[in-house]
Short mmCIF file of C-alpha atoms and ligand atoms in Angstrom, two decimals:
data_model
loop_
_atom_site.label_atom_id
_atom_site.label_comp_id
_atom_site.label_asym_id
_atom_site.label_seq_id
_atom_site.Cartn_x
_atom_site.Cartn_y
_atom_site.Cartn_z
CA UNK G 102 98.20 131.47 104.89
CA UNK G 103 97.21 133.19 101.71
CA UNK G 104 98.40 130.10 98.78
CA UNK G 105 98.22 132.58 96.13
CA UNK G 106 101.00 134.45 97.12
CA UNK G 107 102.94 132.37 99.37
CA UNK G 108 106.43 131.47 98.58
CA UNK G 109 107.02 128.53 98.86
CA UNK G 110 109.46 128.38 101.62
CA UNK G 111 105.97 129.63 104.08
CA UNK G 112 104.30 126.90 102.54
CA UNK G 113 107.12 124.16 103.57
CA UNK G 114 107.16 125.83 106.44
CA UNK G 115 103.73 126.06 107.48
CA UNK G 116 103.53 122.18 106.01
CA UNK G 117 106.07 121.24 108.15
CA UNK G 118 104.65 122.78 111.36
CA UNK G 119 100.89 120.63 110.65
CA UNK G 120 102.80 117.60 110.09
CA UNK G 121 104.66 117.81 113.37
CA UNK G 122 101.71 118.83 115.16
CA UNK G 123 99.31 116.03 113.65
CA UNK G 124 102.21 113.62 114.93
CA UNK G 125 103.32 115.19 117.79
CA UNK G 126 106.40 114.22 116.73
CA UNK G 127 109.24 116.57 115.67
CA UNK G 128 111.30 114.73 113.96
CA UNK G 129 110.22 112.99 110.93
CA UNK G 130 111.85 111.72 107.07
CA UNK G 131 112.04 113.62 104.27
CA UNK G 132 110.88 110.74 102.02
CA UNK G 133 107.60 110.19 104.48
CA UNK G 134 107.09 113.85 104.70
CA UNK G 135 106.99 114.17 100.52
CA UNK G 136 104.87 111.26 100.60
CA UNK G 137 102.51 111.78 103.00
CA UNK G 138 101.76 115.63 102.03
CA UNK G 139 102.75 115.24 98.27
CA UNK G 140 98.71 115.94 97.59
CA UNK G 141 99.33 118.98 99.14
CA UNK G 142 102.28 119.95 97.91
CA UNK G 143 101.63 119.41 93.51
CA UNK G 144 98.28 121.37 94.59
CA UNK G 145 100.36 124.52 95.80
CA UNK G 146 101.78 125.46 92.26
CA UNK G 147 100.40 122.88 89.63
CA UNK G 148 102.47 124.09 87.11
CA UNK G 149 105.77 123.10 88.77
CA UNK G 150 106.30 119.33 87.05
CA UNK G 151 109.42 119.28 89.80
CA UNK G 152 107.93 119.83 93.02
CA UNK G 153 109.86 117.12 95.37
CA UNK G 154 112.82 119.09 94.33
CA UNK G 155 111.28 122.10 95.32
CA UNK G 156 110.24 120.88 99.04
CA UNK G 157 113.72 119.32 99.44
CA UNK G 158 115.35 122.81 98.29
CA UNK G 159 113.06 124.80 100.45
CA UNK G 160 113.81 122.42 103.79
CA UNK G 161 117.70 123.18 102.87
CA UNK G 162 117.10 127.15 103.00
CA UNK G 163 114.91 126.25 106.62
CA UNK G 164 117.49 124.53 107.83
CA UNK G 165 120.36 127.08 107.22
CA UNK G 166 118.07 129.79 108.90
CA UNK G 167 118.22 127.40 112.03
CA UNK G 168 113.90 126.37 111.12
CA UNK G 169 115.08 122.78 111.00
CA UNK G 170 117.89 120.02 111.99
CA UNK G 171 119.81 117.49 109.92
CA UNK G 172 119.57 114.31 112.32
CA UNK G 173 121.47 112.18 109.56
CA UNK G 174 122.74 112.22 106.48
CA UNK G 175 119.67 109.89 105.23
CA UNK G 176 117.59 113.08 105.14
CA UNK G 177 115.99 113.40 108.68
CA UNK G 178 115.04 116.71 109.79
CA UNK G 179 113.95 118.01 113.26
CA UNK G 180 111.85 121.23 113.71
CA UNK G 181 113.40 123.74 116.37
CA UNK G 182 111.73 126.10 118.30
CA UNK G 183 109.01 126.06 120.79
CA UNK G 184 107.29 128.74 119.85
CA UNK G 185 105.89 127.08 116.27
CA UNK G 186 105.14 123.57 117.52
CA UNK G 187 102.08 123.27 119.66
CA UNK G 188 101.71 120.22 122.30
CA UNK G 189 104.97 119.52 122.62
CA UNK G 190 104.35 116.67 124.64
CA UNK G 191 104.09 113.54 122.83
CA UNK G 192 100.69 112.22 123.16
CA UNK G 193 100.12 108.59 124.32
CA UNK G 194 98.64 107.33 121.42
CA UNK G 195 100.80 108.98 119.07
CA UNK G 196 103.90 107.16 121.79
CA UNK G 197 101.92 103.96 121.12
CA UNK G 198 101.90 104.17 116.90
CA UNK G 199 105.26 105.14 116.79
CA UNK G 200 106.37 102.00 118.50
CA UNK G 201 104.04 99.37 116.73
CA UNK G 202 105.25 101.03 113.54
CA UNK G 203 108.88 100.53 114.40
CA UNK G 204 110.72 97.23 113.37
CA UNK G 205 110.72 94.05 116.02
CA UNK G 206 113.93 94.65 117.54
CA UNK G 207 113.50 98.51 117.71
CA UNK G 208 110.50 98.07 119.25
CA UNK G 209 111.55 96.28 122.10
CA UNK G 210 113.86 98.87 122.90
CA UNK G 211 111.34 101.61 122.73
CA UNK G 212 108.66 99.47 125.22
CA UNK G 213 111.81 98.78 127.63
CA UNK G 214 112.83 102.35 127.42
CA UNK G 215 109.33 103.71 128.15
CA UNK G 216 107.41 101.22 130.40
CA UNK G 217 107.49 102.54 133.94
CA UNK G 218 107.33 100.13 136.71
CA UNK G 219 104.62 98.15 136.10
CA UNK G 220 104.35 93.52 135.99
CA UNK G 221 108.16 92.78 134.68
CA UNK G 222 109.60 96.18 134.58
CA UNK G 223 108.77 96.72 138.46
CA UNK G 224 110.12 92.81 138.96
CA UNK G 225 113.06 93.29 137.70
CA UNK G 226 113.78 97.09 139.72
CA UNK G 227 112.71 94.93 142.96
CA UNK G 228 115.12 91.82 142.00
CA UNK G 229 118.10 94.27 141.01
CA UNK G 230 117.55 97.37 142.65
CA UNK G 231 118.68 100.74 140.51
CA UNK G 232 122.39 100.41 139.35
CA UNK G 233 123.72 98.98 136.41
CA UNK G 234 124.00 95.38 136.02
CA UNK G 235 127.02 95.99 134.10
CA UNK G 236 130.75 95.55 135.92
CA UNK G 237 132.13 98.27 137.43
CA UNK G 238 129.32 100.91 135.71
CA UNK G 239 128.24 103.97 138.37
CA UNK G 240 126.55 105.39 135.09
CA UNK G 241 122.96 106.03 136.17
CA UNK G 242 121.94 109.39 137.91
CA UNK G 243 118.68 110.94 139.94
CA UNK G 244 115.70 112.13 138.80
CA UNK G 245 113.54 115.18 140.34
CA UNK G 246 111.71 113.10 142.66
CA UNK G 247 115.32 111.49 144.20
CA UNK G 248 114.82 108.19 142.36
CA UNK G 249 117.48 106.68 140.20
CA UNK G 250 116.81 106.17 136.22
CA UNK G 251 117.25 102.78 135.43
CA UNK G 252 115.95 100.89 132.66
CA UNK G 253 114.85 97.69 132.15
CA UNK G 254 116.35 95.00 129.25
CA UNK G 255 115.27 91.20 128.63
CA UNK G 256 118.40 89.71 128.17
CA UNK G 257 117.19 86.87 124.87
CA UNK G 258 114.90 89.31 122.82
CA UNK G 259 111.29 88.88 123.10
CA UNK G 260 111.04 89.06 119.10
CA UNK G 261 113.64 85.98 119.39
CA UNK G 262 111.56 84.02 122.42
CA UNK G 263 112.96 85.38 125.40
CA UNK G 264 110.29 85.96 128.09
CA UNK G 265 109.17 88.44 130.63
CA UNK G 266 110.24 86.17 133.53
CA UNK G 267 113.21 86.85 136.29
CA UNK G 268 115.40 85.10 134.98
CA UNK G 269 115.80 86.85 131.32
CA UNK G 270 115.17 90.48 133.13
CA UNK G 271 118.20 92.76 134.03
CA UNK G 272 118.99 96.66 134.76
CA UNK G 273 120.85 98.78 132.83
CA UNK G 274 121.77 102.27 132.32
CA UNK G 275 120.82 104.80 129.63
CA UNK G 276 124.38 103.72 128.01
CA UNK G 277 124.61 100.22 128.29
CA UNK G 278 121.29 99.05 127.71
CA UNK G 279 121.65 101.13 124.22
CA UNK G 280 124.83 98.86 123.47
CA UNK G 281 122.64 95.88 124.25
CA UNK G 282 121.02 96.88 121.05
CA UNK G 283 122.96 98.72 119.01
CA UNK G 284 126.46 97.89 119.19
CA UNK G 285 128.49 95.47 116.95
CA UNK G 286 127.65 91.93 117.42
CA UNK G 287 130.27 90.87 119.14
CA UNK G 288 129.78 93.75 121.93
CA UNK G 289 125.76 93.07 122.24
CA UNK G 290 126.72 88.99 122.53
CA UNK G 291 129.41 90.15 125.41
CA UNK G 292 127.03 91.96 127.23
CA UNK G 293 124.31 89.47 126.81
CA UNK G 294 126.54 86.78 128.32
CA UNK G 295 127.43 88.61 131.10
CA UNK G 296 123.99 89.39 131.87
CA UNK G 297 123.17 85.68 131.84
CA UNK G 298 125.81 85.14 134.16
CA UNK G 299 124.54 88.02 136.83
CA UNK G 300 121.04 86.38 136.37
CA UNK G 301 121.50 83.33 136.86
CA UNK G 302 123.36 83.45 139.91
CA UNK G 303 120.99 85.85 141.17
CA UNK G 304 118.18 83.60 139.84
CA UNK G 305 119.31 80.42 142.24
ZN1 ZN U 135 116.65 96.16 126.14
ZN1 ZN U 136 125.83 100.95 132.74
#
């Protein structure tokens, strides 16, 4: 890209595009984006005293032209299109700093949701087989090499002591084990109890 006589909506662009890449991540925050490149971005056009304006102006126009996403209304954009983001698939290591740089309890979802069958996840798929632990639930559905997608959830948090033995594992799908963690209090503590229960009897 020529910077002299870029406008700025290539430069966001083109900014946008590196950052992705570098993360191999698509989505990412506008206030970590203006942070992380804001170097960058008073460098483009010095003169401009209002830049972070500028950048948040410019993502507004890529998003009406279909560049970008809103995720939220907390300013979280996504980048469509396969054709500008190169290795799509998120790398390991980049899979590895996301999760160490989320929060305890989000991070315990994220290691649940992508630890394949290996010590406690592959315990708890041999103790409970692949359908929801949760009463009357038929919610969990085949992948491409016939197996069912199941995922695995300790029922007391590690981050609050719980451990990786039999007794505090249990199967859930997609749906349910995302309640476990997000829902209201009152629904997480409903489905942790009945959990217990399934567990324990099983656990005898
Ligand atoms: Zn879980
Ligand atoms: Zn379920």
């Amino acid at each position: 890209m020529n910077i002299e006589n870029a406008t700025w909506k290539d430069f966001v662009l083109e900014l946008v595009v590196d950052y992705c890449t570098k993360r191999t991540m698509r989505t990412f925050h506008y206030k970590d984006f203006l942070k992380d490149n804001l170097t960058t971005i008073e460098a483009f056009r010095p003169a401009n005293r209002n830049a972070p304006a500028k950048v948040r102006q410019q993502l507004q126009f890529l998003r009406n032209e279909g560049r970008l996403t809103f995720v939220d209304n907390r300013g979280t954009y996504t980048l469509r299109g396969r054709d500008i983001l190169e290795g799509e698939l998120p790398n390991e290591n980049a899979l590895i700093e996301h999760i160490k740089s989320a929060p305890p309890d989000k991070r315990e979802y994220l290691v649940e949701t992508y630890v394949r069958d290996v010590g406690w996840a592959k315990l708890a798929k041999e103790k409970y087989g692949h359908n929801c632990m949760m009463d009357g639930c038929g919610n969990t559905f085949r992948k491409n090499d016939g197996s069912r997608y199941i995922e695995v959830h300790h029922i007391v948090p590690l981050h609050k002591n719980g451990e990786d033995a039999i007794w505090n594992l249990s199967v859930l799908c997609a749906h349910h084990h995302k309640m476990a963690h997000y829902a209201d209090n009152r629904t997480r503590l409903l489905i942790q109890s009945e959990l217990l229960r399934i567990a324990e009897s099983a656990c005898e």
